[in-house]
Amino acid sequence: MITCPSCARAQSPALVCVGCGAPLGANLDLFAALDLPRRLTIDPAALERAYHDLSRRLHPDRFAAAPAKIRAASLRATANLTRAYRTLRDPAARGRYWLELHGRKLGDDNQRVPAELAAMVFETQERLEELRDERTPEALAGARERRLSVDAALAAAGRALAENFARWDAAAATADDERETRFAELKAVLSKIAYLTTLLRDIDRELETARAA
Amino acid sequence: MAYSDKVIDHYNNPRNVGSFGKADADVGTGIVGAPECGDVMKLQLRINPESRVIEDARFKTFGCGSAIASSSYVTELVKGKHIDEAMAIKNTAIVAELNLPPVKIHCSVLAEDAIKAAIGDWKKHHGDAEPAAEPRRAREG
């Protein structure tokens, strides 16, 4: 239970006071901070609406004349709201937050990357090295061709992530081993996305350098 | 973060960089990656099929100084060792030799994984299938 800084009403943590509508500044999880159900599948348009609507309602400017406690609550709520929006709008960041929410971390059991993925990253880095050594049209075409395949792999990983999200949303995993399977699957796909995203950034940097030369 | 002298030495003078021909039947290749930092490492070992001793090693790593130093050091470490001995190499040996700081321990884990992957690949081609992988144990730094 928390107490409203404005009307002193005791209530469960929420965005705004049930009695007077003042921001409570409670330390909410990021789904609650956006007034969204705790579901991993999020409609981007609904997320935007929730963010803009709550930004207006909780904005510190609205409480400029209010007592310090309420101004502070509005600031806390707004900061939490922004963090929630930035985290939840990116599916990979949302997935990592889901792990965090369940006391887990992506790096906490150092996972082995599948051999094909490591080989793909290695081959791509070799193409980029060729491009650095020699800016031939062939090397440039090679790097562009790798970009397409990395992009496609990233899109496929995004779909796999969405499927994992849908499984969490469809039914609570009641059996422990089922939960573990889902967490393992989530970690594997998130680490794949992280790896491919870094690789894509490397490719784009090299292509940009080649273009500028 | 300051690199140790040994890391800098391996980084500036990497040992055994390069690769063996893909057609070489006595060569096992392991490619391993670290998604957290984007590093990727390729280790190749030439293994004598009779004595099962590692006669030569090559590596190529795209990554930070510690990842390059870890793989460079590993190529020196495994040469002349029986594959069973090489399989028993722990990442802690690499950490100790190169004075890796805690944030770079994953580089040594990657190098240890590369040895196992390369030997596993060689065994696959020499009718000596790897027994089912043991569950990944916790690493010490």
Tab-separated table of N, CA and C in Angstrom, chain B:
chain	number	residue	atom	x	y	z
B	1	MET	N	40.220	0.753	-19.908
B	1	MET	CA	40.785	-0.420	-19.241
B	1	MET	C	42.151	-0.745	-19.837
B	2	ALA	N	43.123	-0.975	-18.991
B	2	ALA	CA	44.481	-1.237	-19.482
B	2	ALA	C	44.642	-2.724	-19.789
B	3	TYR	N	45.225	-3.016	-20.906
B	3	TYR	CA	45.540	-4.399	-21.248
B	3	TYR	C	46.858	-4.785	-20.583
B	4	SER	N	47.001	-6.051	-20.227
B	4	SER	CA	48.260	-6.514	-19.656
B	4	SER	C	49.314	-6.561	-20.764
B	5	ASP	N	50.580	-6.582	-20.366
B	5	ASP	CA	51.679	-6.643	-21.343
B	5	ASP	C	51.543	-7.871	-22.240
B	6	LYS	N	51.115	-8.980	-21.648
B	6	LYS	CA	51.012	-10.212	-22.447
B	6	LYS	C	49.914	-10.108	-23.494
B	7	VAL	N	48.814	-9.466	-23.131
B	7	VAL	CA	47.736	-9.264	-24.114
B	7	VAL	C	48.264	-8.389	-25.247
B	8	ILE	N	48.946	-7.311	-24.892
B	8	ILE	CA	49.464	-6.390	-25.911
B	8	ILE	C	50.462	-7.106	-26.825
B	9	ASP	N	51.298	-7.952	-26.219
B	9	ASP	CA	52.280	-8.686	-27.012
B	9	ASP	C	51.590	-9.613	-28.026
B	10	HIS	N	50.579	-10.359	-27.560
B	10	HIS	CA	49.868	-11.262	-28.479
B	10	HIS	C	49.095	-10.471	-29.538
B	11	TYR	N	48.598	-9.308	-29.118
B	11	TYR	CA	47.828	-8.478	-30.045
B	11	TYR	C	48.743	-7.923	-31.134
B	12	ASN	N	49.906	-7.450	-30.731
B	12	ASN	CA	50.843	-6.869	-31.706
B	12	ASN	C	51.564	-7.922	-32.532
B	13	ASN	N	51.850	-9.069	-31.913
B	13	ASN	CA	52.535	-10.154	-32.618
B	13	ASN	C	51.738	-11.434	-32.480
B	14	PRO	N	50.569	-11.476	-33.103
B	14	PRO	CA	49.755	-12.688	-32.935
B	14	PRO	C	50.485	-13.903	-33.494
B	15	ARG	N	50.406	-15.019	-32.759
B	15	ARG	CA	51.075	-16.256	-33.182
B	15	ARG	C	50.104	-17.065	-34.042
B	16	ASN	N	50.632	-17.627	-35.105
B	16	ASN	CA	49.858	-18.612	-35.896
B	16	ASN	C	48.541	-18.075	-36.456
B	17	VAL	N	48.571	-16.877	-36.980
B	17	VAL	CA	47.379	-16.344	-37.632
B	17	VAL	C	47.246	-16.989	-39.001
B	18	GLY	N	46.019	-17.234	-39.419
B	18	GLY	CA	45.797	-17.735	-40.774
B	18	GLY	C	44.893	-18.930	-40.770
B	19	SER	N	44.982	-19.720	-41.846
B	19	SER	CA	44.116	-20.898	-41.883
B	19	SER	C	44.770	-21.998	-42.692
B	20	PHE	N	44.293	-23.210	-42.455
B	20	PHE	CA	44.721	-24.373	-43.242
B	20	PHE	C	43.689	-24.597	-44.341
B	21	GLY	N	44.096	-25.312	-45.370
B	21	GLY	CA	43.165	-25.601	-46.459
B	21	GLY	C	41.976	-26.402	-45.957
B	22	LYS	N	40.810	-26.094	-46.536
B	22	LYS	CA	39.585	-26.777	-46.098
B	22	LYS	C	39.614	-28.263	-46.419
B	23	ALA	N	40.375	-28.617	-47.478
B	23	ALA	CA	40.381	-30.007	-47.932
B	23	ALA	C	41.245	-30.908	-47.045
B	24	ASP	N	42.056	-30.302	-46.190
B	24	ASP	CA	42.978	-31.072	-45.351
B	24	ASP	C	42.204	-31.939	-44.345
B	25	ALA	N	42.291	-33.249	-44.526
B	25	ALA	CA	41.491	-34.174	-43.720
B	25	ALA	C	41.941	-34.210	-42.259
B	26	ASP	N	43.191	-33.837	-42.001
B	26	ASP	CA	43.700	-33.907	-40.628
B	26	ASP	C	43.418	-32.649	-39.819
B	27	VAL	N	42.695	-31.715	-40.458
B	27	VAL	CA	42.432	-30.442	-39.780
B	27	VAL	C	41.011	-30.403	-39.225
B	28	GLY	N	40.912	-30.005	-37.972
B	28	GLY	CA	39.599	-29.781	-37.365
B	28	GLY	C	39.391	-28.280	-37.212
B	29	THR	N	38.187	-27.819	-37.542
B	29	THR	CA	37.901	-26.382	-37.480
B	29	THR	C	36.798	-26.091	-36.476
B	30	GLY	N	37.037	-25.106	-35.638
B	30	GLY	CA	35.997	-24.674	-34.696
B	30	GLY	C	35.755	-23.186	-34.865
B	31	ILE	N	34.506	-22.819	-35.094
B	31	ILE	CA	34.160	-21.389	-35.153
B	31	ILE	C	33.185	-21.121	-34.013
B	32	VAL	N	33.536	-20.195	-33.146
B	32	VAL	CA	32.685	-19.896	-31.992
B	32	VAL	C	32.497	-18.392	-31.875
B	33	GLY	N	31.376	-18.006	-31.283
B	33	GLY	CA	31.072	-16.579	-31.210
B	33	GLY	C	30.529	-16.155	-29.866
B	34	ALA	N	30.712	-14.886	-29.570
B	34	ALA	CA	30.190	-14.296	-28.337
B	34	ALA	C	29.180	-13.208	-28.689
B	35	PRO	N	27.887	-13.513	-28.530
B	35	PRO	CA	26.871	-12.539	-28.952
B	35	PRO	C	26.909	-11.242	-28.160
B	36	GLU	N	27.398	-11.280	-26.898
B	36	GLU	CA	27.363	-10.068	-26.067
B	36	GLU	C	28.267	-8.989	-26.651
B	37	CYS	N	29.402	-9.399	-27.248
B	37	CYS	CA	30.341	-8.373	-27.711
B	37	CYS	C	30.525	-8.404	-29.221
B	38	GLY	N	29.928	-9.398	-29.902
B	38	GLY	CA	30.043	-9.455	-31.351
B	38	GLY	C	31.287	-10.170	-31.855
B	39	ASP	N	32.109	-10.678	-30.932
B	39	ASP	CA	33.347	-11.346	-31.348
B	39	ASP	C	33.072	-12.688	-32.024
B	40	VAL	N	33.984	-13.058	-32.916
B	40	VAL	CA	33.909	-14.388	-33.514
B	40	VAL	C	35.334	-14.895	-33.708
B	41	MET	N	35.526	-16.201	-33.479
B	41	MET	CA	36.857	-16.791	-33.425
B	41	MET	C	36.876	-18.077	-34.226
B	42	LYS	N	37.896	-18.232	-35.076
B	42	LYS	CA	38.047	-19.504	-35.796
B	42	LYS	C	39.381	-20.122	-35.393
B	43	LEU	N	39.334	-21.366	-34.948
B	43	LEU	CA	40.557	-22.076	-34.570
B	43	LEU	C	40.643	-23.350	-35.393
B	44	GLN	N	41.818	-23.574	-35.985
B	44	GLN	CA	42.023	-24.807	-36.746
B	44	GLN	C	43.202	-25.559	-36.162
B	45	LEU	N	43.022	-26.868	-36.006
B	45	LEU	CA	44.075	-27.704	-35.437
B	45	LEU	C	44.420	-28.815	-36.413
B	46	ARG	N	45.730	-28.991	-36.671
B	46	ARG	CA	46.138	-30.152	-37.475
B	46	ARG	C	46.526	-31.242	-36.500
B	47	ILE	N	45.798	-32.358	-36.608
B	47	ILE	CA	45.954	-33.429	-35.626
B	47	ILE	C	46.451	-34.693	-36.316
B	48	ASN	N	47.492	-35.282	-35.764
B	48	ASN	CA	48.035	-36.523	-36.320
B	48	ASN	C	47.056	-37.659	-36.013
B	49	PRO	N	46.533	-38.325	-37.077
B	49	PRO	CA	45.496	-39.332	-36.843
B	49	PRO	C	46.000	-40.545	-36.055
B	50	GLU	N	47.308	-40.832	-36.128
B	50	GLU	CA	47.821	-41.988	-35.378
B	50	GLU	C	48.070	-41.639	-33.910
B	51	SER	N	48.867	-40.600	-33.702
B	51	SER	CA	49.244	-40.265	-32.321
B	51	SER	C	48.194	-39.414	-31.619
B	52	ARG	N	47.277	-38.802	-32.420
B	52	ARG	CA	46.261	-37.888	-31.897
B	52	ARG	C	46.894	-36.698	-31.163
B	53	VAL	N	48.031	-36.315	-31.663
B	53	VAL	CA	48.715	-35.147	-31.106
B	53	VAL	C	48.477	-33.957	-32.047
B	54	ILE	N	48.271	-32.797	-31.448
B	54	ILE	CA	48.061	-31.580	-32.237
B	54	ILE	C	49.421	-31.098	-32.733
B	55	GLU	N	49.595	-31.122	-34.043
B	55	GLU	CA	50.907	-30.784	-34.591
B	55	GLU	C	51.029	-29.314	-34.957
B	56	ASP	N	49.900	-28.697	-35.290
B	56	ASP	CA	49.971	-27.288	-35.678
B	56	ASP	C	48.595	-26.652	-35.455
B	57	ALA	N	48.614	-25.343	-35.370
B	57	ALA	CA	47.355	-24.626	-35.106
B	57	ALA	C	47.365	-23.273	-35.798
B	58	ARG	N	46.182	-22.852	-36.231
B	58	ARG	CA	46.012	-21.521	-36.825
B	58	ARG	C	44.743	-20.891	-36.252
B	59	PHE	N	44.748	-19.575	-36.191
B	59	PHE	CA	43.518	-18.916	-35.737
B	59	PHE	C	43.282	-17.642	-36.517
B	60	LYS	N	42.035	-17.239	-36.512
B	60	LYS	CA	41.677	-15.918	-37.004
B	60	LYS	C	40.499	-15.439	-36.160
B	61	THR	N	40.664	-14.266	-35.582
B	61	THR	CA	39.640	-13.747	-34.670
B	61	THR	C	39.269	-12.328	-35.037
B	62	PHE	N	37.968	-12.080	-35.090
B	62	PHE	CA	37.491	-10.705	-35.222
B	62	PHE	C	36.949	-10.320	-33.858
B	63	GLY	N	37.620	-9.407	-33.202
B	63	GLY	CA	37.144	-9.044	-31.872
B	63	GLY	C	38.136	-8.155	-31.153
B	64	CYS	N	37.960	-8.057	-29.865
B	64	CYS	CA	38.784	-7.153	-29.067
B	64	CYS	C	40.185	-7.740	-28.850
B	65	GLY	N	41.062	-6.947	-28.272
B	65	GLY	CA	42.435	-7.367	-28.002
B	65	GLY	C	42.506	-8.629	-27.162
B	66	SER	N	41.634	-8.733	-26.177
B	66	SER	CA	41.673	-9.909	-25.303
B	66	SER	C	41.234	-11.167	-26.037
B	67	ALA	N	40.286	-11.040	-26.949
B	67	ALA	CA	39.835	-12.201	-27.725
B	67	ALA	C	40.952	-12.653	-28.662
B	68	ILE	N	41.641	-11.688	-29.279
B	68	ILE	CA	42.747	-12.020	-30.179
B	68	ILE	C	43.882	-12.657	-29.380
B	69	ALA	N	44.212	-12.067	-28.245
B	69	ALA	CA	45.298	-12.607	-27.418
B	69	ALA	C	44.946	-14.004	-26.909
B	70	SER	N	43.687	-14.213	-26.495
B	70	SER	CA	43.280	-15.528	-25.980
B	70	SER	C	43.439	-16.599	-27.051
B	71	SER	N	43.016	-16.290	-28.280
B	71	SER	CA	43.117	-17.309	-29.325
B	71	SER	C	44.565	-17.495	-29.764
B	72	SER	N	45.320	-16.412	-29.799
B	72	SER	CA	46.731	-16.512	-30.163
B	72	SER	C	47.468	-17.400	-29.147
B	73	TYR	N	47.223	-17.150	-27.864
B	73	TYR	CA	47.873	-17.930	-26.810
B	73	TYR	C	47.482	-19.404	-26.906
B	74	VAL	N	46.208	-19.648	-27.205
B	74	VAL	CA	45.717	-21.021	-27.291
B	74	VAL	C	46.444	-21.807	-28.393
B	75	THR	N	46.744	-21.147	-29.508
B	75	THR	CA	47.439	-21.876	-30.580
B	75	THR	C	48.813	-22.358	-30.096
B	76	GLU	N	49.445	-21.574	-29.223
B	76	GLU	CA	50.745	-21.999	-28.682
B	76	GLU	C	50.570	-23.094	-27.651
B	77	LEU	N	49.534	-22.918	-26.848
B	77	LEU	CA	49.282	-23.834	-25.734
B	77	LEU	C	48.980	-25.258	-26.204
B	78	VAL	N	48.224	-25.400	-27.301
B	78	VAL	CA	47.758	-26.741	-27.691
B	78	VAL	C	48.790	-27.523	-28.511
B	79	LYS	N	49.718	-26.811	-29.113
B	79	LYS	CA	50.681	-27.499	-29.985
B	79	LYS	C	51.486	-28.520	-29.189
B	80	GLY	N	51.559	-29.749	-29.737
B	80	GLY	CA	52.308	-30.812	-29.083
B	80	GLY	C	51.491	-31.565	-28.040
B	81	LYS	N	50.267	-31.125	-27.808
B	81	LYS	CA	49.439	-31.818	-26.809
B	81	LYS	C	48.561	-32.882	-27.475
B	82	HIS	N	48.333	-33.969	-26.755
B	82	HIS	CA	47.376	-34.991	-27.167
B	82	HIS	C	45.982	-34.349	-27.084
B	83	ILE	N	45.063	-34.765	-27.954
B	83	ILE	CA	43.749	-34.106	-27.952
B	83	ILE	C	43.025	-34.235	-26.601
B	84	ASP	N	43.254	-35.334	-25.893
B	84	ASP	CA	42.600	-35.474	-24.580
B	84	ASP	C	43.113	-34.418	-23.600
B	85	GLU	N	44.404	-34.146	-23.729
B	85	GLU	CA	45.022	-33.128	-22.874
B	85	GLU	C	44.473	-31.743	-23.246
B	86	ALA	N	44.357	-31.512	-24.560
B	86	ALA	CA	43.875	-30.214	-25.034
B	86	ALA	C	42.421	-29.997	-24.621
B	87	MET	N	41.642	-31.099	-24.634
B	87	MET	CA	40.229	-30.991	-24.236
B	87	MET	C	40.110	-30.583	-22.773
B	88	ALA	N	41.140	-30.881	-21.998
B	88	ALA	CA	41.071	-30.602	-20.561
B	88	ALA	C	41.530	-29.185	-20.214
B	89	ILE	N	41.962	-28.426	-21.230
B	89	ILE	CA	42.416	-27.053	-20.954
B	89	ILE	C	41.229	-26.214	-20.483
B	90	LYS	N	41.461	-25.506	-19.387
B	90	LYS	CA	40.392	-24.679	-18.815
B	90	LYS	C	40.642	-23.210	-19.146
B	91	ASN	N	39.560	-22.477	-19.239
B	91	ASN	CA	39.703	-21.048	-19.532
B	91	ASN	C	40.515	-20.326	-18.461
B	92	THR	N	40.502	-20.877	-17.233
B	92	THR	CA	41.241	-20.231	-16.140
B	92	THR	C	42.743	-20.178	-16.438
B	93	ALA	N	43.242	-21.161	-17.205
B	93	ALA	CA	44.663	-21.156	-17.565
B	93	ALA	C	44.966	-19.956	-18.462
B	94	ILE	N	44.007	-19.624	-19.331
B	94	ILE	CA	44.183	-18.495	-20.252
B	94	ILE	C	44.089	-17.175	-19.469
B	95	VAL	N	43.124	-17.136	-18.561
B	95	VAL	CA	42.957	-15.931	-17.719
B	95	VAL	C	44.242	-15.663	-16.945
B	96	ALA	N	44.822	-16.732	-16.381
B	96	ALA	CA	46.021	-16.574	-15.560
B	96	ALA	C	47.211	-16.116	-16.408
B	97	GLU	N	47.383	-16.730	-17.575
B	97	GLU	CA	48.523	-16.394	-18.416
B	97	GLU	C	48.444	-14.938	-18.897
B	98	LEU	N	47.235	-14.514	-19.293
B	98	LEU	CA	47.109	-13.191	-19.915
B	98	LEU	C	46.675	-12.100	-18.929
B	99	ASN	N	46.484	-12.478	-17.676
B	99	ASN	CA	46.003	-11.516	-16.666
B	99	ASN	C	44.735	-10.807	-17.123
B	100	LEU	N	43.768	-11.588	-17.581
B	100	LEU	CA	42.540	-10.964	-18.076
B	100	LEU	C	41.712	-10.437	-16.908
B	101	PRO	N	41.185	-9.228	-17.052
B	101	PRO	CA	40.301	-8.694	-16.012
B	101	PRO	C	38.927	-9.370	-16.086
B	102	PRO	N	38.134	-9.282	-15.011
B	102	PRO	CA	36.828	-9.971	-14.984
B	102	PRO	C	35.948	-9.705	-16.214
B	103	VAL	N	35.936	-8.483	-16.725
B	103	VAL	CA	35.050	-8.205	-17.871
B	103	VAL	C	35.505	-8.908	-19.144
B	104	LYS	N	36.729	-9.447	-19.150
B	104	LYS	CA	37.236	-10.105	-20.362
B	104	LYS	C	37.331	-11.626	-20.212
B	105	ILE	N	36.784	-12.137	-19.128
B	105	ILE	CA	36.861	-13.584	-18.918
B	105	ILE	C	36.118	-14.329	-20.027
B	106	HIS	N	35.040	-13.724	-20.541
B	106	HIS	CA	34.286	-14.412	-21.598
B	106	HIS	C	35.157	-14.662	-22.833
B	107	CYS	N	36.203	-13.858	-23.038
B	107	CYS	CA	37.117	-14.094	-24.166
B	107	CYS	C	37.860	-15.419	-23.985
B	108	SER	N	38.243	-15.708	-22.731
B	108	SER	CA	38.955	-16.956	-22.475
B	108	SER	C	38.010	-18.146	-22.600
B	109	VAL	N	36.756	-17.940	-22.200
B	109	VAL	CA	35.743	-18.997	-22.337
B	109	VAL	C	35.559	-19.327	-23.817
B	110	LEU	N	35.555	-18.270	-24.616
B	110	LEU	CA	35.388	-18.440	-26.060
B	110	LEU	C	36.561	-19.257	-26.630
B	111	ALA	N	37.767	-18.954	-26.182
B	111	ALA	CA	38.945	-19.675	-26.678
B	111	ALA	C	38.900	-21.142	-26.249
B	112	GLU	N	38.458	-21.389	-25.021
B	112	GLU	CA	38.324	-22.779	-24.564
B	112	GLU	C	37.282	-23.505	-25.423
B	113	ASP	N	36.174	-22.833	-25.679
B	113	ASP	CA	35.134	-23.420	-26.533
B	113	ASP	C	35.665	-23.735	-27.932
B	114	ALA	N	36.542	-22.848	-28.433
B	114	ALA	CA	37.081	-23.030	-29.783
B	114	ALA	C	37.919	-24.308	-29.860
B	115	ILE	N	38.707	-24.594	-28.811
B	115	ILE	CA	39.505	-25.829	-28.793
B	115	ILE	C	38.563	-27.028	-28.880
B	116	LYS	N	37.529	-27.005	-28.037
B	116	LYS	CA	36.600	-28.138	-27.991
B	116	LYS	C	35.860	-28.298	-29.327
B	117	ALA	N	35.478	-27.159	-29.917
B	117	ALA	CA	34.763	-27.226	-31.199
B	117	ALA	C	35.674	-27.773	-32.298
B	118	ALA	N	36.936	-27.339	-32.313
B	118	ALA	CA	37.863	-27.790	-33.360
B	118	ALA	C	38.150	-29.287	-33.217
B	119	ILE	N	38.377	-29.733	-31.997
B	119	ILE	CA	38.646	-31.166	-31.780
B	119	ILE	C	37.382	-31.983	-32.086
B	120	GLY	N	36.232	-31.450	-31.687
B	120	GLY	CA	34.960	-32.116	-31.988
B	120	GLY	C	34.773	-32.289	-33.483
B	121	ASP	N	35.119	-31.251	-34.227
B	121	ASP	CA	34.997	-31.300	-35.689
B	121	ASP	C	35.936	-32.355	-36.270
B	122	TRP	N	37.153	-32.397	-35.755
B	122	TRP	CA	38.132	-33.383	-36.234
B	122	TRP	C	37.629	-34.801	-35.940
B	123	LYS	N	37.116	-35.010	-34.732
B	123	LYS	CA	36.631	-36.352	-34.363
B	123	LYS	C	35.483	-36.798	-35.263
B	124	LYS	N	34.648	-35.844	-35.637
B	124	LYS	CA	33.517	-36.148	-36.507
B	124	LYS	C	33.997	-36.760	-37.821
B	125	HIS	N	35.128	-36.256	-38.318
B	125	HIS	CA	35.654	-36.745	-39.583
B	125	HIS	C	36.566	-37.949	-39.428
B	126	HIS	N	36.813	-38.332	-38.199
B	126	HIS	CA	37.675	-39.485	-37.975
B	126	HIS	C	36.932	-40.602	-37.263
B	127	GLY	N	35.636	-40.682	-37.511
B	127	GLY	CA	34.821	-41.785	-37.003
B	127	GLY	C	34.864	-41.924	-35.498
B	128	ASP	N	35.015	-40.781	-34.827
B	128	ASP	CA	35.070	-40.826	-33.372
B	128	ASP	C	34.097	-39.782	-32.864
B	129	ALA	N	32.813	-40.161	-32.933
B	129	ALA	CA	31.769	-39.190	-32.602
B	129	ALA	C	31.917	-38.708	-31.163
B	130	GLU	N	31.696	-37.445	-30.997
B	130	GLU	CA	31.731	-36.830	-29.658
B	130	GLU	C	30.619	-37.432	-28.822
B	131	PRO	N	30.911	-37.838	-27.582
B	131	PRO	CA	29.796	-38.269	-26.736
B	131	PRO	C	28.872	-37.086	-26.486
B	132	ALA	N	27.637	-37.387	-26.089
B	132	ALA	CA	26.650	-36.313	-25.879
B	132	ALA	C	27.266	-35.205	-25.029
B	133	ALA	N	27.052	-33.974	-25.468
B	133	ALA	CA	27.659	-32.836	-24.774
B	133	ALA	C	27.199	-32.802	-23.328
B	134	GLU	N	28.140	-32.591	-22.441
B	134	GLU	CA	27.774	-32.487	-21.025
B	134	GLU	C	27.125	-31.129	-20.796
B	135	PRO	N	26.244	-31.042	-19.816
B	135	PRO	CA	25.628	-29.749	-19.548
B	135	PRO	C	26.701	-28.725	-19.209
B	136	ARG	N	26.476	-27.516	-19.691
B	136	ARG	CA	27.494	-26.492	-19.507
B	136	ARG	C	27.663	-26.162	-18.033
B	137	ARG	N	28.898	-26.259	-17.566
B	137	ARG	CA	29.124	-26.003	-16.152
B	137	ARG	C	29.422	-24.532	-15.928
B	138	ALA	N	29.346	-24.146	-14.685
B	138	ALA	CA	29.688	-22.766	-14.337
B	138	ALA	C	31.190	-22.583	-14.484
B	139	ARG	N	31.597	-21.429	-14.943
B	139	ARG	CA	33.025	-21.161	-15.133
B	139	ARG	C	33.560	-20.351	-13.972
B	140	GLU	N	34.810	-20.637	-13.699
B	140	GLU	CA	35.452	-19.791	-12.696
B	140	GLU	C	36.357	-18.819	-13.424
B	141	GLY	N	36.519	-17.701	-12.825
B	141	GLY	CA	37.329	-16.675	-13.467
B	141	GLY	C	38.741	-16.663	-12.976
